[in-house]
Amino acid sequence: MTILTNSIFPFLLLIAAITVSLCHGNSNVLCIESEREALFKLKNDLIDPSNTLSSWVEGVDCCHWNGVVCHNSTGHVLQLHLPASFSPPSDWAPLAELEDYRHSALEGKINPSLLELQHLNWLDLSNNNFSSIQIPEFLGLLGSLTYLNLSQARFQGAIPRNLGNLSQLQYLDLRGIYLSEEVKSLQWVSGLSSLRYLDLSGIHLGKATDWLQVTISNLPSLLELHLSGCMLQDDTSPISTANFTNSLAVLDLSWEEIIFSSYVDTWSSLSCVA
């Protein structure tokens, strides 16, 4: 069963990002020296075949570097926009498509120097090729983050539970990452009390039988939930109609085979029921 309406929250976030770029964007203020050094450390651990970070050099203020957005009065780094230009292709894609992706994607390691960017609220590393590393646990210490996009970035291993410490996070996209460990619980998601958008599509959640209780009942601000192709099993948690969030507008359960008969009456009260 799929409950789905047109997704508007990402567009609202994009508008917000543009507003930040215009109102708090790179102006005459110089970036903070310690934050510039932190960005250099980040660059030094990355493999950059397309020279995405070619502007990250001495003599150029870091607030004018590609993908960096600073506050125009404090100089603090607020946002890092570093997605690859192409999405990861399938293994059977044409060679030219594979080469285009490999040439566009960042690789290597993510330096914990990111923790020195204490005002960072937006981090987009989507579509890159971090197939040799796990999602860094230290990302759960970036307490100012409101936006985190790691979708299709080919991380391995497991999702760090301490991502649930990001209580300011409003947008989390982990769709299409490659996990070598089964997800047995989504309890860590309960800590994301400000979350409005969550996409875990393509992640095997067959063992996470608490998915419904956690994602829908425990996230009061959630507007959009995308769990397409997660191989979901029926949630065994006791759930009442009263537990369901009234804010949910988009629920994507496409490519799922489970039967939700016991929840139809609850979901039918939502305006997005198709």
CSV table of C-alpha atoms in Angstrom, one decimal:
chain,number,residue,atom,x,y,z
A,1,MET,CA,0.0,0.0,0.0
A,2,THR,CA,1.3,3.5,-0.9
A,3,ILE,CA,0.2,6.7,0.8
A,4,LEU,CA,1.7,9.5,-1.1
A,5,THR,CA,1.1,13.1,-2.2
A,6,ASN,CA,3.4,15.6,-3.9
A,7,SER,CA,6.5,16.3,-1.9
A,8,ILE,CA,6.8,19.9,-1.0
A,9,PHE,CA,9.1,20.0,2.0
A,10,PRO,CA,12.4,19.6,0.0
A,11,PHE,CA,11.4,22.6,-2.1
A,12,LEU,CA,10.7,24.7,1.0
A,13,LEU,CA,14.1,23.8,2.3
A,14,LEU,CA,15.6,24.8,-1.0
A,15,ILE,CA,13.9,28.2,-0.8
A,16,ALA,CA,15.3,28.5,2.8
A,17,ALA,CA,18.8,27.7,1.5
A,18,ILE,CA,18.6,30.3,-1.2
A,19,THR,CA,17.4,32.8,1.3
A,20,VAL,CA,20.4,32.0,3.6
A,21,SER,CA,22.7,32.4,0.6
A,22,LEU,CA,21.3,35.8,-0.2
A,23,CYS,CA,20.8,37.1,3.3
A,24,HIS,CA,23.7,35.4,5.0
A,25,GLY,CA,25.8,34.6,2.0
A,26,ASN,CA,29.3,35.3,1.1
A,27,SER,CA,29.9,39.1,1.4
A,28,ASN,CA,32.8,41.2,2.5
A,29,VAL,CA,33.3,39.5,5.9
A,30,LEU,CA,36.2,37.1,6.1
A,31,CYS,CA,35.7,33.6,7.3
A,32,ILE,CA,37.0,32.4,10.7
A,33,GLU,CA,40.6,31.3,10.5
A,34,SER,CA,40.1,28.1,12.6
A,35,GLU,CA,37.1,27.2,10.4
A,36,ARG,CA,39.2,27.7,7.2
A,37,GLU,CA,41.8,25.4,8.6
A,38,ALA,CA,39.1,22.8,9.4
A,39,LEU,CA,38.0,23.0,5.8
A,40,PHE,CA,41.5,22.5,4.5
A,41,LYS,CA,41.8,19.3,6.7
A,42,LEU,CA,38.5,18.1,5.2
A,43,LYS,CA,39.8,18.7,1.7
A,44,ASN,CA,43.1,17.0,2.3
A,45,ASP,CA,41.4,13.7,3.2
A,46,LEU,CA,39.1,13.8,0.2
A,47,ILE,CA,39.8,12.5,-3.3
A,48,ASP,CA,38.5,15.0,-5.8
A,49,PRO,CA,38.7,13.8,-9.4
A,50,SER,CA,36.5,16.6,-10.8
A,51,ASN,CA,38.3,19.4,-8.9
A,52,THR,CA,35.1,20.3,-7.1
A,53,LEU,CA,37.3,21.8,-4.4
A,54,SER,CA,39.6,23.7,-6.7
A,55,SER,CA,38.6,27.0,-5.2
A,56,TRP,CA,39.6,25.8,-1.7
A,57,VAL,CA,43.1,27.4,-1.8
A,58,GLU,CA,45.2,29.8,0.1
A,59,GLY,CA,44.6,33.4,-0.8
A,60,VAL,CA,40.9,32.9,-1.4
A,61,ASP,CA,38.6,33.6,1.5
A,62,CYS,CA,36.8,30.4,2.4
A,63,CYS,CA,33.4,32.1,2.3
A,64,HIS,CA,34.0,32.3,-1.4
A,65,TRP,CA,34.9,28.7,-1.9
A,66,ASN,CA,32.7,26.4,-3.9
A,67,GLY,CA,29.9,24.8,-1.8
A,68,VAL,CA,30.6,27.0,1.3
A,69,VAL,CA,28.0,29.4,2.7
A,70,CYS,CA,29.0,31.7,5.5
A,71,HIS,CA,27.1,34.1,7.7
A,72,ASN,CA,27.6,37.6,6.3
A,73,SER,CA,28.2,39.3,9.7
A,74,THR,CA,30.0,36.7,11.7
A,75,GLY,CA,31.9,34.8,9.0
A,76,HIS,CA,31.0,31.4,10.5
A,77,VAL,CA,30.5,28.6,8.1
A,78,LEU,CA,26.8,27.7,8.0
A,79,GLN,CA,26.4,25.3,5.1
A,80,LEU,CA,28.4,22.8,3.0
A,81,HIS,CA,26.9,21.9,-0.4
A,82,LEU,CA,29.1,19.1,-1.8
A,83,PRO,CA,26.9,16.7,-3.7
A,84,ALA,CA,28.2,14.8,-6.7
A,85,SER,CA,26.8,16.0,-10.1
A,86,PHE,CA,25.7,12.5,-11.0
A,87,SER,CA,23.8,9.8,-9.1
A,88,PRO,CA,25.5,6.4,-8.7
A,89,PRO,CA,24.6,4.4,-11.8
A,90,SER,CA,23.7,0.7,-11.7
A,91,ASP,CA,26.4,-1.8,-12.1
A,92,TRP,CA,25.2,-2.7,-15.6
A,93,ALA,CA,25.0,1.0,-16.8
A,94,PRO,CA,27.0,1.9,-19.9
A,95,LEU,CA,30.7,2.5,-19.3
A,96,ALA,CA,30.4,6.2,-20.2
A,97,GLU,CA,27.8,6.7,-17.5
A,98,LEU,CA,30.0,4.9,-14.9
A,99,GLU,CA,33.0,7.0,-15.9
A,100,ASP,CA,31.0,10.2,-15.6
A,101,TYR,CA,29.9,9.3,-12.1
A,102,ARG,CA,33.4,8.3,-11.0
A,103,HIS,CA,34.8,11.5,-12.3
A,104,SER,CA,32.2,13.6,-10.5
A,105,ALA,CA,32.1,12.0,-7.1
A,106,LEU,CA,34.2,12.8,-4.0
A,107,GLU,CA,35.9,9.8,-2.4
A,108,GLY,CA,38.3,9.2,0.5
A,109,LYS,CA,37.6,10.0,4.2
A,110,ILE,CA,35.6,12.6,6.0
A,111,ASN,CA,37.9,14.4,8.5
A,112,PRO,CA,36.5,15.0,12.0
A,113,SER,CA,37.6,18.6,11.6
A,114,LEU,CA,34.0,19.1,10.6
A,115,LEU,CA,33.4,19.3,14.4
A,116,GLU,CA,35.2,22.6,14.4
A,117,LEU,CA,32.4,24.1,12.3
A,118,GLN,CA,30.3,24.7,15.4
A,119,HIS,CA,27.7,26.7,13.5
A,120,LEU,CA,27.2,24.3,10.6
A,121,ASN,CA,23.5,23.7,10.0
A,122,TRP,CA,23.5,22.2,6.5
A,123,LEU,CA,25.6,19.3,5.2
A,124,ASP,CA,25.0,17.7,1.8
A,125,LEU,CA,27.4,14.9,0.7
A,126,SER,CA,24.9,13.1,-1.5
A,127,ASN,CA,25.8,11.0,-4.5
A,128,ASN,CA,29.4,10.8,-3.6
A,129,ASN,CA,31.4,7.6,-3.5
A,130,PHE,CA,32.4,6.8,0.1
A,131,SER,CA,32.3,3.1,-0.5
A,132,SER,CA,35.4,2.5,1.6
A,133,ILE,CA,34.1,4.0,4.9
A,134,GLN,CA,31.1,3.9,7.2
A,135,ILE,CA,29.0,6.9,8.1
A,136,PRO,CA,31.2,8.7,10.6
A,137,GLU,CA,29.9,8.5,14.1
A,138,PHE,CA,31.1,12.0,14.8
A,139,LEU,CA,28.3,13.4,12.6
A,140,GLY,CA,26.1,12.8,15.6
A,141,LEU,CA,28.0,15.5,17.4
A,142,LEU,CA,27.2,18.2,14.9
A,143,GLY,CA,24.5,19.6,17.2
A,144,SER,CA,23.6,22.6,15.0
A,145,LEU,CA,22.6,20.5,12.0
A,146,THR,CA,19.1,21.0,10.6
A,147,TYR,CA,19.8,19.4,7.2
A,148,LEU,CA,21.8,16.2,6.6
A,149,ASN,CA,21.8,14.5,3.2
A,150,LEU,CA,23.9,11.4,2.7
A,151,SER,CA,21.7,9.8,0.1
A,152,GLN,CA,23.3,7.5,-2.4
A,153,ALA,CA,26.8,8.3,-1.0
A,154,ARG,CA,27.7,4.5,-0.9
A,155,PHE,CA,28.6,4.4,2.8
A,156,GLN,CA,29.2,0.9,4.2
A,157,GLY,CA,28.7,-0.6,7.6
A,158,ALA,CA,25.8,0.5,9.8
A,159,ILE,CA,23.9,3.7,10.6
A,160,PRO,CA,25.5,5.3,13.7
A,161,ARG,CA,22.9,5.4,16.5
A,162,ASN,CA,24.2,8.6,17.7
A,163,LEU,CA,22.7,10.4,14.7
A,164,GLY,CA,19.7,10.3,17.0
A,165,ASN,CA,21.4,13.0,19.1
A,166,LEU,CA,20.7,15.6,16.4
A,167,SER,CA,17.7,17.1,18.1
A,168,GLN,CA,17.7,20.2,15.8
A,169,LEU,CA,17.7,18.1,12.6
A,170,GLN,CA,14.7,18.8,10.4
A,171,TYR,CA,15.7,16.9,7.2
A,172,LEU,CA,17.5,13.5,7.1
A,173,ASP,CA,18.0,11.7,3.8
A,174,LEU,CA,19.8,8.3,3.9
A,175,ARG,CA,18.2,6.7,1.0
A,176,GLY,CA,20.1,4.3,-1.2
A,177,ILE,CA,23.2,3.9,1.1
A,178,TYR,CA,24.8,0.5,1.1
A,179,LEU,CA,24.7,-1.1,4.6
A,180,SER,CA,26.6,-4.4,5.3
A,181,GLU,CA,24.9,-4.7,8.6
A,182,GLU,CA,21.2,-5.4,9.1
A,183,VAL,CA,19.1,-2.7,10.8
A,184,LYS,CA,17.4,-4.3,13.7
A,185,SER,CA,15.8,-1.3,15.3
A,186,LEU,CA,15.0,2.3,14.5
A,187,GLN,CA,14.8,3.4,18.1
A,188,TRP,CA,17.6,5.9,17.5
A,189,VAL,CA,15.3,7.9,15.3
A,190,SER,CA,13.1,8.8,18.3
A,191,GLY,CA,15.8,11.4,19.4
A,192,LEU,CA,15.2,13.4,16.2
A,193,SER,CA,12.4,15.4,17.8
A,194,SER,CA,12.5,18.3,15.3
A,195,LEU,CA,12.5,16.0,12.2
A,196,ARG,CA,10.1,17.0,9.4
A,197,TYR,CA,11.5,14.9,6.5
A,198,LEU,CA,12.9,11.3,6.7
A,199,ASP,CA,14.0,9.1,3.8
A,200,LEU,CA,15.3,5.7,4.4
A,201,SER,CA,14.3,4.2,1.1
A,202,GLY,CA,16.2,1.2,-0.1
A,203,ILE,CA,17.6,0.3,3.3
A,204,HIS,CA,16.7,-3.2,4.4
A,205,LEU,CA,14.5,-2.7,7.5
A,206,GLY,CA,13.0,-6.2,7.6
A,207,LYS,CA,14.4,-6.8,11.1
A,208,ALA,CA,13.3,-3.4,12.4
A,209,THR,CA,9.8,-4.4,13.6
A,210,ASP,CA,9.5,-1.1,15.5
A,211,TRP,CA,9.6,1.0,12.3
A,212,LEU,CA,6.0,2.1,12.5
A,213,GLN,CA,6.0,2.9,16.3
A,214,VAL,CA,9.2,4.9,16.0
A,215,THR,CA,8.8,6.8,12.8
A,216,ILE,CA,5.1,7.7,12.9
A,217,SER,CA,4.2,7.7,16.5
A,218,ASN,CA,7.3,9.2,18.1
A,219,LEU,CA,8.1,12.1,15.7
A,220,PRO,CA,5.5,14.8,16.3
A,221,SER,CA,6.8,17.2,13.7
A,222,LEU,CA,7.2,14.7,10.8
A,223,LEU,CA,5.7,15.8,7.5
A,224,GLU,CA,7.2,13.3,5.1
A,225,LEU,CA,8.3,9.7,5.5
A,226,HIS,CA,9.8,7.7,2.7
A,227,LEU,CA,10.3,4.0,3.2
A,228,SER,CA,10.1,2.7,-0.4
A,229,GLY,CA,11.7,-0.7,-1.0
A,230,CYS,CA,12.7,-1.2,2.7
A,231,MET,CA,11.3,-4.8,2.8
A,232,LEU,CA,9.2,-3.9,5.8
A,233,GLN,CA,7.6,-6.4,8.1
A,234,ASP,CA,4.5,-5.7,10.2
A,235,ASP,CA,5.2,-3.6,13.3
A,236,THR,CA,4.6,-5.7,16.4
A,237,SER,CA,4.5,-2.7,18.7
A,238,PRO,CA,1.2,-1.8,20.4
A,239,ILE,CA,-0.1,1.3,18.5
A,240,SER,CA,-3.3,3.3,19.0
A,241,THR,CA,-4.8,5.8,16.8
A,242,ALA,CA,-4.0,8.5,19.3
A,243,ASN,CA,-0.3,7.9,18.9
A,244,PHE,CA,-0.2,8.9,15.3
A,245,THR,CA,1.1,12.3,14.4
A,246,ASN,CA,-1.4,14.8,12.9
A,247,SER,CA,1.3,16.5,10.9
A,248,LEU,CA,2.2,13.7,8.5
A,249,ALA,CA,1.3,14.6,4.9
A,250,VAL,CA,3.4,12.3,2.8
A,251,LEU,CA,3.9,8.6,3.4
A,252,ASP,CA,5.7,6.5,0.7
A,253,LEU,CA,5.6,2.8,1.2
A,254,SER,CA,6.0,1.9,-2.5
A,255,TRP,CA,7.5,-1.4,-3.4
A,256,GLU,CA,6.4,-2.9,-0.1
A,257,GLU,CA,4.4,-6.2,0.1
A,258,ILE,CA,3.2,-6.1,3.7
A,259,ILE,CA,-0.5,-5.9,4.6
A,260,PHE,CA,-1.5,-2.8,6.6
A,261,SER,CA,-5.1,-3.8,7.2
A,262,SER,CA,-4.9,-3.0,10.9
A,263,TYR,CA,-3.8,0.5,10.2
A,264,VAL,CA,-6.1,1.5,7.3
A,265,ASP,CA,-8.7,3.1,9.6
A,266,THR,CA,-6.0,5.2,11.3
A,267,TRP,CA,-4.4,6.3,8.0
A,268,SER,CA,-7.7,7.0,6.4
A,269,SER,CA,-8.0,10.0,8.7
A,270,LEU,CA,-5.0,11.5,7.0
A,271,SER,CA,-5.6,14.0,4.1
A,272,CYS,CA,-2.9,12.3,2.0
A,273,VAL,CA,-4.6,8.9,1.8
A,274,ALA,CA,-4.7,7.8,-1.9
